CSV table of C-alpha atoms and ligand atoms in Angstrom, one decimal:
chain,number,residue,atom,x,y,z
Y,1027,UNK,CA,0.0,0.0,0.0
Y,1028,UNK,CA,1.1,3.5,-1.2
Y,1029,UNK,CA,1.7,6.1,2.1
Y,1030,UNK,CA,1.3,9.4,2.1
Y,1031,UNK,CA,4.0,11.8,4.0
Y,1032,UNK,CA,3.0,13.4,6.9
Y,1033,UNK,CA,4.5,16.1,8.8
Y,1034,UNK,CA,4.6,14.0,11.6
Y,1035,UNK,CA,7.0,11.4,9.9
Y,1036,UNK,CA,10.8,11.4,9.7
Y,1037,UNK,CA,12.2,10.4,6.4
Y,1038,UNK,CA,15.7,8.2,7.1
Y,1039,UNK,CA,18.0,7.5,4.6
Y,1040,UNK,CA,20.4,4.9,5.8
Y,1041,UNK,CA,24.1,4.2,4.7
Y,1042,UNK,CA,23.6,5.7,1.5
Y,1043,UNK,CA,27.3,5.5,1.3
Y,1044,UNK,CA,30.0,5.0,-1.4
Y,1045,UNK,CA,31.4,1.6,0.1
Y,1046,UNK,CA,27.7,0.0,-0.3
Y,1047,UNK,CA,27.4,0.9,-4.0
Y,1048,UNK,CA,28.6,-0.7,-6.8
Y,1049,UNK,CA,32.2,-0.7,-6.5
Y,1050,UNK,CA,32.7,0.4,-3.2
Y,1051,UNK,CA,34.1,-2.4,-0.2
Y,1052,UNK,CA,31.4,-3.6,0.7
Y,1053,UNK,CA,29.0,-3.1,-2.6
Y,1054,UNK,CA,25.4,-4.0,-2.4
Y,1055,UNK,CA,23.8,-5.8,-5.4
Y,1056,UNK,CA,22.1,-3.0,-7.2
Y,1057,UNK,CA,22.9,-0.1,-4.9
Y,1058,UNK,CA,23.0,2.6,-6.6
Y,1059,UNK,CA,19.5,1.8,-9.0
Y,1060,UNK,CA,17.9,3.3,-5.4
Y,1061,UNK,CA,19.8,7.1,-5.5
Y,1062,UNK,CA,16.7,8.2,-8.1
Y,1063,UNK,CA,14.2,7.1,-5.7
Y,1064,UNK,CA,16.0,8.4,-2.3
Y,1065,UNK,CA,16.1,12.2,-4.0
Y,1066,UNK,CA,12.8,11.9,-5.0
Y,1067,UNK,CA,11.7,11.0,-1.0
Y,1068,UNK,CA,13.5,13.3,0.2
Y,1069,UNK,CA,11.8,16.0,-1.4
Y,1070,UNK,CA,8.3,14.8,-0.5
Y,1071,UNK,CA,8.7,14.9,3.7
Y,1072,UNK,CA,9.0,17.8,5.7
Y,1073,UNK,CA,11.8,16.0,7.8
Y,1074,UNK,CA,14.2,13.9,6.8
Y,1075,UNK,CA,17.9,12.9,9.0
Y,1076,UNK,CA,20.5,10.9,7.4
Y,1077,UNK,CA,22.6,7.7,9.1
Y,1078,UNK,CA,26.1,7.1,8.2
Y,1079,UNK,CA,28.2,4.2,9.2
Y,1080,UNK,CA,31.4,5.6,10.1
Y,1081,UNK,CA,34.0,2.8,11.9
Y,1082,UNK,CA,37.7,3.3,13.1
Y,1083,UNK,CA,40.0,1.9,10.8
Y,1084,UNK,CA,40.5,-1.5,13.6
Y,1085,UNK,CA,37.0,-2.2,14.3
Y,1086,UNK,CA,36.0,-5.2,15.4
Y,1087,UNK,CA,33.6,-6.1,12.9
Y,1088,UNK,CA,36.1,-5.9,10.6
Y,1089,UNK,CA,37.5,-9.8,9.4
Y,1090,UNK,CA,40.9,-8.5,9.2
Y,1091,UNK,CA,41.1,-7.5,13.0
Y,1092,UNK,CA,40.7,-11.6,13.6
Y,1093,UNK,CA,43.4,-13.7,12.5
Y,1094,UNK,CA,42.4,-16.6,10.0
Y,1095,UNK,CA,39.0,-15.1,9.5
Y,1096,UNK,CA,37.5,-14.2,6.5
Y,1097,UNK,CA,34.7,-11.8,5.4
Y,1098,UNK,CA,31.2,-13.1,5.5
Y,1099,UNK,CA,32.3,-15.3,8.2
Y,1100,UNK,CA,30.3,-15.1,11.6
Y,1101,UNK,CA,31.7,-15.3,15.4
Y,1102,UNK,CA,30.4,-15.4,18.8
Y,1103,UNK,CA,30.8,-12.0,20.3
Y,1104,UNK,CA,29.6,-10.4,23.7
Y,1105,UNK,CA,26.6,-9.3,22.3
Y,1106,UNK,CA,25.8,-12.1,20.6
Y,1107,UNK,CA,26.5,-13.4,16.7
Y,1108,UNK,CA,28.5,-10.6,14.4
Y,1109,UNK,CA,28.9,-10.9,10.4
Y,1110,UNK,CA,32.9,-10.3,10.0
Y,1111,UNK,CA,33.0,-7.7,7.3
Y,1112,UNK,CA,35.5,-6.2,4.2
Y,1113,UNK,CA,36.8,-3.4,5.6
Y,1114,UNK,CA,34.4,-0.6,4.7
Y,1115,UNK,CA,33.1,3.2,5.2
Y,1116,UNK,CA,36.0,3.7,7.9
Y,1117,UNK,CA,35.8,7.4,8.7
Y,1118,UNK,CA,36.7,10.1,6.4
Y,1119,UNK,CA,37.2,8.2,4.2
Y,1120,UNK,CA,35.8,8.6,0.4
Y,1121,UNK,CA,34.0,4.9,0.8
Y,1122,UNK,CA,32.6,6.7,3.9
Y,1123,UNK,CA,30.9,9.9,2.0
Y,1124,UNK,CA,27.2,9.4,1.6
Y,1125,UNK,CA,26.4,9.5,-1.7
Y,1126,UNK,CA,23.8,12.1,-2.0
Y,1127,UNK,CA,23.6,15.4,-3.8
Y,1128,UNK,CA,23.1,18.4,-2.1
Y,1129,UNK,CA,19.6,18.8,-2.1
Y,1130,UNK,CA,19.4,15.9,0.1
Y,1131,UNK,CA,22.2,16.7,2.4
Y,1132,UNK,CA,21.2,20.6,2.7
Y,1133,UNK,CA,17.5,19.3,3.1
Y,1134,UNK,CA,18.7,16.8,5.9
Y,1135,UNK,CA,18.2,18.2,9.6
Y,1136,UNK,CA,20.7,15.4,11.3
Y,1137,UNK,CA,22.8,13.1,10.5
Y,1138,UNK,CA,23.4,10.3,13.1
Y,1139,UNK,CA,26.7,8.6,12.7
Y,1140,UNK,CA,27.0,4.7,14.3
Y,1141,UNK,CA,29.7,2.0,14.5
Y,1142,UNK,CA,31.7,4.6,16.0
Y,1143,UNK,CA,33.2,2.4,19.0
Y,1144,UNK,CA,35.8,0.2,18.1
Y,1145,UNK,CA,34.4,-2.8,20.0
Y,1146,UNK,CA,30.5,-2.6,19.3
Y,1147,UNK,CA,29.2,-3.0,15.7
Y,1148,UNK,CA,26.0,-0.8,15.0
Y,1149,UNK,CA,23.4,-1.6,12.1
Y,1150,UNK,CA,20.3,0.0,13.8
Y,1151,UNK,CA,19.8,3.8,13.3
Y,1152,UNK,CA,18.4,4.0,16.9
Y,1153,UNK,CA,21.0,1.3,19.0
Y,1154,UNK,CA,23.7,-0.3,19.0
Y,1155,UNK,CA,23.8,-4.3,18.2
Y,1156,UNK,CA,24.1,-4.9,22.1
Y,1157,UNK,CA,20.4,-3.3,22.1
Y,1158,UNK,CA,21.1,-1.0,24.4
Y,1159,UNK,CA,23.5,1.8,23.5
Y,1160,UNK,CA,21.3,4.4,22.0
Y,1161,UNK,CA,22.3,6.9,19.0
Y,1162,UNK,CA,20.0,9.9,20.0
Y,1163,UNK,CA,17.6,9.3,17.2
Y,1164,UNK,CA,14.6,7.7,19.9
Y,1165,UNK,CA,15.2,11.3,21.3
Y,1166,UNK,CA,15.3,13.2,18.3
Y,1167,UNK,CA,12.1,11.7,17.1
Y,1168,UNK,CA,10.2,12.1,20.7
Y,1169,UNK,CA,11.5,15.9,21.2
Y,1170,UNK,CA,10.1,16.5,17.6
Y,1171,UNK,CA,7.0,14.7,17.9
Y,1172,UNK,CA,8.3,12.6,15.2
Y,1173,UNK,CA,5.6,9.0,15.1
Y,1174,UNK,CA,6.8,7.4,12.2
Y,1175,UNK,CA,9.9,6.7,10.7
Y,1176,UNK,CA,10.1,5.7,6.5
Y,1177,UNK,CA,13.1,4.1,5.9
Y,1178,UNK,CA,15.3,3.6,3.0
Y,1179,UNK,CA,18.6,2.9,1.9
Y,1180,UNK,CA,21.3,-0.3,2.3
Y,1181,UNK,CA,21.2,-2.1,3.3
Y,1182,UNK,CA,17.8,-3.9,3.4
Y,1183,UNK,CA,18.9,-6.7,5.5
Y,1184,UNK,CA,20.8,-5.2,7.9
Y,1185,UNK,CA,20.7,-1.5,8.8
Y,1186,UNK,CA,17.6,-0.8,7.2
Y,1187,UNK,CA,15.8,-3.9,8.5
Y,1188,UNK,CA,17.7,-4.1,12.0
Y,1189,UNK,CA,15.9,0.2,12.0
Y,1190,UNK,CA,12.9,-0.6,11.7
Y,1191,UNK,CA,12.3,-3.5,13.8
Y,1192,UNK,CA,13.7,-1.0,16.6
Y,1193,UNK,CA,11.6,1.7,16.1
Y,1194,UNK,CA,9.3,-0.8,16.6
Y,1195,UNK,CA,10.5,-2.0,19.7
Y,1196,UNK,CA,10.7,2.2,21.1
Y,1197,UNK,CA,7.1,2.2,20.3
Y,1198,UNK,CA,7.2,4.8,17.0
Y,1199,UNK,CA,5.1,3.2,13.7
Y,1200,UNK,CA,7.9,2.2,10.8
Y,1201,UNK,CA,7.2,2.0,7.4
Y,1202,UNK,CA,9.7,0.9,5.0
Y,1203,UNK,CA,9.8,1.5,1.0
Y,1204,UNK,CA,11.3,-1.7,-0.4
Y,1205,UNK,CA,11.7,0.6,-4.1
Y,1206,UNK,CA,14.3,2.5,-2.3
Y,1207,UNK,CA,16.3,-0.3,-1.0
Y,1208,UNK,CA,18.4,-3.1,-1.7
Y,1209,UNK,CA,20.0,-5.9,0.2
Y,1210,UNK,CA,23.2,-7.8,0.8
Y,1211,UNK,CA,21.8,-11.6,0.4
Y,1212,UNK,CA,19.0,-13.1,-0.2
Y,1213,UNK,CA,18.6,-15.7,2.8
Y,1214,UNK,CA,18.5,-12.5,5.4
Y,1215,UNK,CA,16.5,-10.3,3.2
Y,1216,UNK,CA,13.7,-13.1,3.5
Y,1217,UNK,CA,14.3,-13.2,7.6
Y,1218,UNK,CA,14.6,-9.3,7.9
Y,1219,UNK,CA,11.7,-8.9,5.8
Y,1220,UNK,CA,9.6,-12.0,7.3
Y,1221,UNK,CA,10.5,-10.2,11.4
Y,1222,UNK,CA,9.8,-6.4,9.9
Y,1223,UNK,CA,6.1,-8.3,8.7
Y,1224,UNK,CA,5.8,-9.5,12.4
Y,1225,UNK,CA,6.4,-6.9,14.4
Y,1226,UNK,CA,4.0,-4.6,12.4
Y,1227,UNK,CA,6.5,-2.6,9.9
Y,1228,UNK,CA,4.6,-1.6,6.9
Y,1229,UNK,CA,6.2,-2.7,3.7
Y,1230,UNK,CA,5.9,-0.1,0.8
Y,1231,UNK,CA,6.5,-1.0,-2.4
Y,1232,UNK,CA,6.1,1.9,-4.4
Y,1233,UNK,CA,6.0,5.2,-2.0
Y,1234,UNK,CA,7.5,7.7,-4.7
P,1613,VGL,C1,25.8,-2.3,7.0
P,1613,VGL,C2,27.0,-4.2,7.2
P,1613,VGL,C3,28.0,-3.6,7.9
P,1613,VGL,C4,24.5,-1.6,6.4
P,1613,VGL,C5,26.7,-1.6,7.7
P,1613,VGL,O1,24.6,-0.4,6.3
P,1613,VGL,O2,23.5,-2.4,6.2
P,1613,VGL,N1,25.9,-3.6,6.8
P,1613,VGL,N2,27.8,-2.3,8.1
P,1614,ZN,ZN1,29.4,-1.2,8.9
Protein backbone atom coordinates (compact mmCIF):
# COMPACT_ATOMS: atom_id res chain seq x y z
CA UNK A 1 0.00 0.00 0.00
CA UNK A 2 1.05 3.48 -1.23
CA UNK A 3 1.75 6.09 2.14
CA UNK A 4 1.28 9.36 2.11
CA UNK A 5 4.01 11.83 4.04
CA UNK A 6 2.98 13.38 6.91
CA UNK A 7 4.49 16.06 8.85
CA UNK A 8 4.57 13.99 11.61
CA UNK A 9 7.05 11.41 9.92
CA UNK A 10 10.83 11.42 9.73
CA UNK A 11 12.19 10.42 6.41
CA UNK A 12 15.68 8.16 7.06
CA UNK A 13 17.99 7.46 4.62
CA UNK A 14 20.35 4.91 5.76
CA UNK A 15 24.11 4.24 4.74
CA UNK A 16 23.61 5.66 1.46
CA UNK A 17 27.29 5.51 1.32
CA UNK A 18 29.99 5.01 -1.41
CA UNK A 19 31.36 1.57 0.09
CA UNK A 20 27.71 -0.02 -0.33
CA UNK A 21 27.38 0.85 -4.05
CA UNK A 22 28.61 -0.67 -6.84
CA UNK A 23 32.21 -0.71 -6.52
CA UNK A 24 32.67 0.38 -3.15
CA UNK A 25 34.11 -2.35 -0.18
CA UNK A 26 31.40 -3.58 0.70
CA UNK A 27 28.95 -3.12 -2.63
CA UNK A 28 25.38 -4.00 -2.35
CA UNK A 29 23.85 -5.78 -5.37
CA UNK A 30 22.09 -2.98 -7.21
CA UNK A 31 22.90 -0.14 -4.89
CA UNK A 32 23.04 2.58 -6.57
CA UNK A 33 19.45 1.76 -8.96
CA UNK A 34 17.91 3.26 -5.38
CA UNK A 35 19.77 7.06 -5.53
CA UNK A 36 16.75 8.18 -8.05
CA UNK A 37 14.15 7.13 -5.73
CA UNK A 38 15.98 8.39 -2.26
CA UNK A 39 16.12 12.20 -3.95
CA UNK A 40 12.76 11.91 -5.03
CA UNK A 41 11.73 11.01 -1.04
CA UNK A 42 13.49 13.29 0.20
CA UNK A 43 11.81 15.95 -1.39
CA UNK A 44 8.32 14.83 -0.53
CA UNK A 45 8.66 14.87 3.65
CA UNK A 46 9.03 17.78 5.71
CA UNK A 47 11.79 15.96 7.80
CA UNK A 48 14.22 13.94 6.83
CA UNK A 49 17.91 12.95 8.97
CA UNK A 50 20.53 10.91 7.39
CA UNK A 51 22.63 7.73 9.05
CA UNK A 52 26.11 7.06 8.18
CA UNK A 53 28.17 4.24 9.16
CA UNK A 54 31.41 5.56 10.07
CA UNK A 55 34.05 2.76 11.88
CA UNK A 56 37.69 3.28 13.06
CA UNK A 57 40.04 1.89 10.80
CA UNK A 58 40.54 -1.51 13.58
CA UNK A 59 37.02 -2.20 14.27
CA UNK A 60 35.98 -5.24 15.36
CA UNK A 61 33.56 -6.11 12.92
CA UNK A 62 36.10 -5.92 10.58
CA UNK A 63 37.51 -9.76 9.40
CA UNK A 64 40.86 -8.52 9.17
CA UNK A 65 41.12 -7.54 12.97
CA UNK A 66 40.67 -11.62 13.62
CA UNK A 67 43.42 -13.71 12.51
CA UNK A 68 42.38 -16.58 9.96
CA UNK A 69 39.02 -15.12 9.48
CA UNK A 70 37.53 -14.24 6.52
CA UNK A 71 34.67 -11.81 5.44
CA UNK A 72 31.20 -13.09 5.55
CA UNK A 73 32.28 -15.27 8.19
CA UNK A 74 30.26 -15.15 11.60
CA UNK A 75 31.69 -15.28 15.44
CA UNK A 76 30.42 -15.45 18.85
CA UNK A 77 30.84 -12.03 20.27
CA UNK A 78 29.56 -10.43 23.73
CA UNK A 79 26.56 -9.29 22.31
CA UNK A 80 25.81 -12.06 20.59
CA UNK A 81 26.49 -13.45 16.74
CA UNK A 82 28.47 -10.64 14.44
CA UNK A 83 28.92 -10.93 10.42
CA UNK A 84 32.94 -10.32 9.98
CA UNK A 85 32.97 -7.66 7.26
CA UNK A 86 35.47 -6.17 4.24
CA UNK A 87 36.85 -3.45 5.65
CA UNK A 88 34.38 -0.64 4.68
CA UNK A 89 33.15 3.15 5.25
CA UNK A 90 35.97 3.66 7.85
CA UNK A 91 35.83 7.43 8.72
CA UNK A 92 36.71 10.15 6.41
CA UNK A 93 37.20 8.21 4.22
CA UNK A 94 35.81 8.60 0.42
CA UNK A 95 34.04 4.90 0.76
CA UNK A 96 32.63 6.67 3.90
CA UNK A 97 30.93 9.88 2.04
CA UNK A 98 27.22 9.44 1.57
CA UNK A 99 26.42 9.49 -1.74
CA UNK A 100 23.77 12.07 -2.04
CA UNK A 101 23.62 15.43 -3.77
CA UNK A 102 23.07 18.36 -2.11
CA UNK A 103 19.59 18.82 -2.13
CA UNK A 104 19.42 15.95 0.14
CA UNK A 105 22.23 16.66 2.35
CA UNK A 106 21.25 20.64 2.70
CA UNK A 107 17.51 19.26 3.15
CA UNK A 108 18.66 16.76 5.87
CA UNK A 109 18.21 18.24 9.63
CA UNK A 110 20.67 15.39 11.27
CA UNK A 111 22.84 13.06 10.50
CA UNK A 112 23.45 10.33 13.08
CA UNK A 113 26.71 8.58 12.74
CA UNK A 114 26.97 4.74 14.33
CA UNK A 115 29.65 2.03 14.47
CA UNK A 116 31.66 4.55 15.99
CA UNK A 117 33.19 2.39 19.03
CA UNK A 118 35.85 0.20 18.07
CA UNK A 119 34.37 -2.79 19.98
CA UNK A 120 30.53 -2.64 19.29
CA UNK A 121 29.19 -2.99 15.65
CA UNK A 122 26.02 -0.81 15.00
CA UNK A 123 23.42 -1.64 12.10
CA UNK A 124 20.30 0.01 13.76
CA UNK A 125 19.81 3.76 13.29
CA UNK A 126 18.39 3.97 16.89
CA UNK A 127 21.03 1.29 19.03
CA UNK A 128 23.75 -0.26 18.98
CA UNK A 129 23.82 -4.25 18.25
CA UNK A 130 24.12 -4.94 22.10
CA UNK A 131 20.41 -3.27 22.09
CA UNK A 132 21.11 -1.03 24.44
CA UNK A 133 23.52 1.80 23.52
CA UNK A 134 21.32 4.43 21.99
CA UNK A 135 22.27 6.93 18.97
CA UNK A 136 19.97 9.89 19.97
CA UNK A 137 17.56 9.27 17.15
CA UNK A 138 14.60 7.73 19.87
CA UNK A 139 15.15 11.29 21.25
CA UNK A 140 15.35 13.21 18.28
CA UNK A 141 12.08 11.66 17.09
CA UNK A 142 10.24 12.10 20.74
CA UNK A 143 11.52 15.90 21.22
CA UNK A 144 10.11 16.47 17.60
CA UNK A 145 6.95 14.65 17.88
CA UNK A 146 8.27 12.56 15.18
CA UNK A 147 5.62 8.95 15.14
CA UNK A 148 6.75 7.44 12.25
CA UNK A 149 9.94 6.68 10.67
CA UNK A 150 10.10 5.73 6.50
CA UNK A 151 13.13 4.10 5.91
CA UNK A 152 15.29 3.64 3.02
CA UNK A 153 18.56 2.87 1.91
CA UNK A 154 21.26 -0.26 2.27
CA UNK A 155 21.15 -2.11 3.34
CA UNK A 156 17.85 -3.86 3.43
CA UNK A 157 18.87 -6.73 5.54
CA UNK A 158 20.82 -5.18 7.86
CA UNK A 159 20.65 -1.51 8.82
CA UNK A 160 17.60 -0.81 7.23
CA UNK A 161 15.76 -3.86 8.51
CA UNK A 162 17.72 -4.08 12.00
CA UNK A 163 15.94 0.24 11.96
CA UNK A 164 12.89 -0.56 11.68
CA UNK A 165 12.34 -3.55 13.85
CA UNK A 166 13.67 -1.00 16.59
CA UNK A 167 11.59 1.73 16.10
CA UNK A 168 9.25 -0.77 16.58
CA UNK A 169 10.52 -2.02 19.68
CA UNK A 170 10.65 2.15 21.05
CA UNK A 171 7.09 2.17 20.31
CA UNK A 172 7.16 4.82 17.03
CA UNK A 173 5.09 3.17 13.71
CA UNK A 174 7.92 2.22 10.84
CA UNK A 175 7.19 1.96 7.36
CA UNK A 176 9.69 0.90 5.05
CA UNK A 177 9.78 1.46 1.04
CA UNK A 178 11.32 -1.68 -0.39
CA UNK A 179 11.74 0.57 -4.07
CA UNK A 180 14.27 2.47 -2.35
CA UNK A 181 16.27 -0.30 -1.02
CA UNK A 182 18.37 -3.08 -1.70
CA UNK A 183 19.96 -5.86 0.15
CA UNK A 184 23.24 -7.75 0.82
CA UNK A 185 21.80 -11.61 0.37
CA UNK A 186 19.03 -13.08 -0.24
CA UNK A 187 18.65 -15.66 2.82
CA UNK A 188 18.50 -12.51 5.40
CA UNK A 189 16.52 -10.33 3.23
CA UNK A 190 13.68 -13.10 3.47
CA UNK A 191 14.33 -13.18 7.58
CA UNK A 192 14.57 -9.32 7.85
CA UNK A 193 11.72 -8.92 5.83
CA UNK A 194 9.62 -11.97 7.29
CA UNK A 195 10.54 -10.22 11.38
CA UNK A 196 9.78 -6.38 9.94
CA UNK A 197 6.06 -8.29 8.67
CA UNK A 198 5.75 -9.55 12.37
CA UNK A 199 6.44 -6.86 14.44
CA UNK A 200 4.01 -4.58 12.38
CA UNK A 201 6.47 -2.60 9.91
CA UNK A 202 4.58 -1.63 6.93
CA UNK A 203 6.22 -2.73 3.69
CA UNK A 204 5.92 -0.09 0.81
CA UNK A 205 6.55 -1.03 -2.38
CA UNK A 206 6.13 1.95 -4.40
CA UNK A 207 6.00 5.22 -2.04
CA UNK A 208 7.55 7.68 -4.68
C1 LIG B 1 25.77 -2.31 6.97
C2 LIG B 1 26.97 -4.24 7.21
C3 LIG B 1 27.96 -3.57 7.90
C4 LIG B 1 24.54 -1.64 6.44
C5 LIG B 1 26.73 -1.63 7.67
O1 LIG B 1 24.56 -0.41 6.27
O2 LIG B 1 23.54 -2.35 6.19
N1 LIG B 1 25.88 -3.62 6.76
N2 LIG B 1 27.82 -2.26 8.11
ZN1 LIG C 1 29.45 -1.22 8.93
Amino acid sequence: MPITPKPTDLLCLIDIQNDFLPGGALAVPGGDEILVSAHMLAMQFDNVVLTQDWHPIDHKSFAAEHEGREPFEVIEVDYGQQVLWPVHCVQGTPGAEIALGPSVLDKAQAIFRKGFRPGIDSYSAFLENDGTTPTGLAGFMRERGLTRAVFAGLALDYCVGFSALDARKLGFEAAVDLGSCRGIADASITERMAEMEAAGVELISNLS
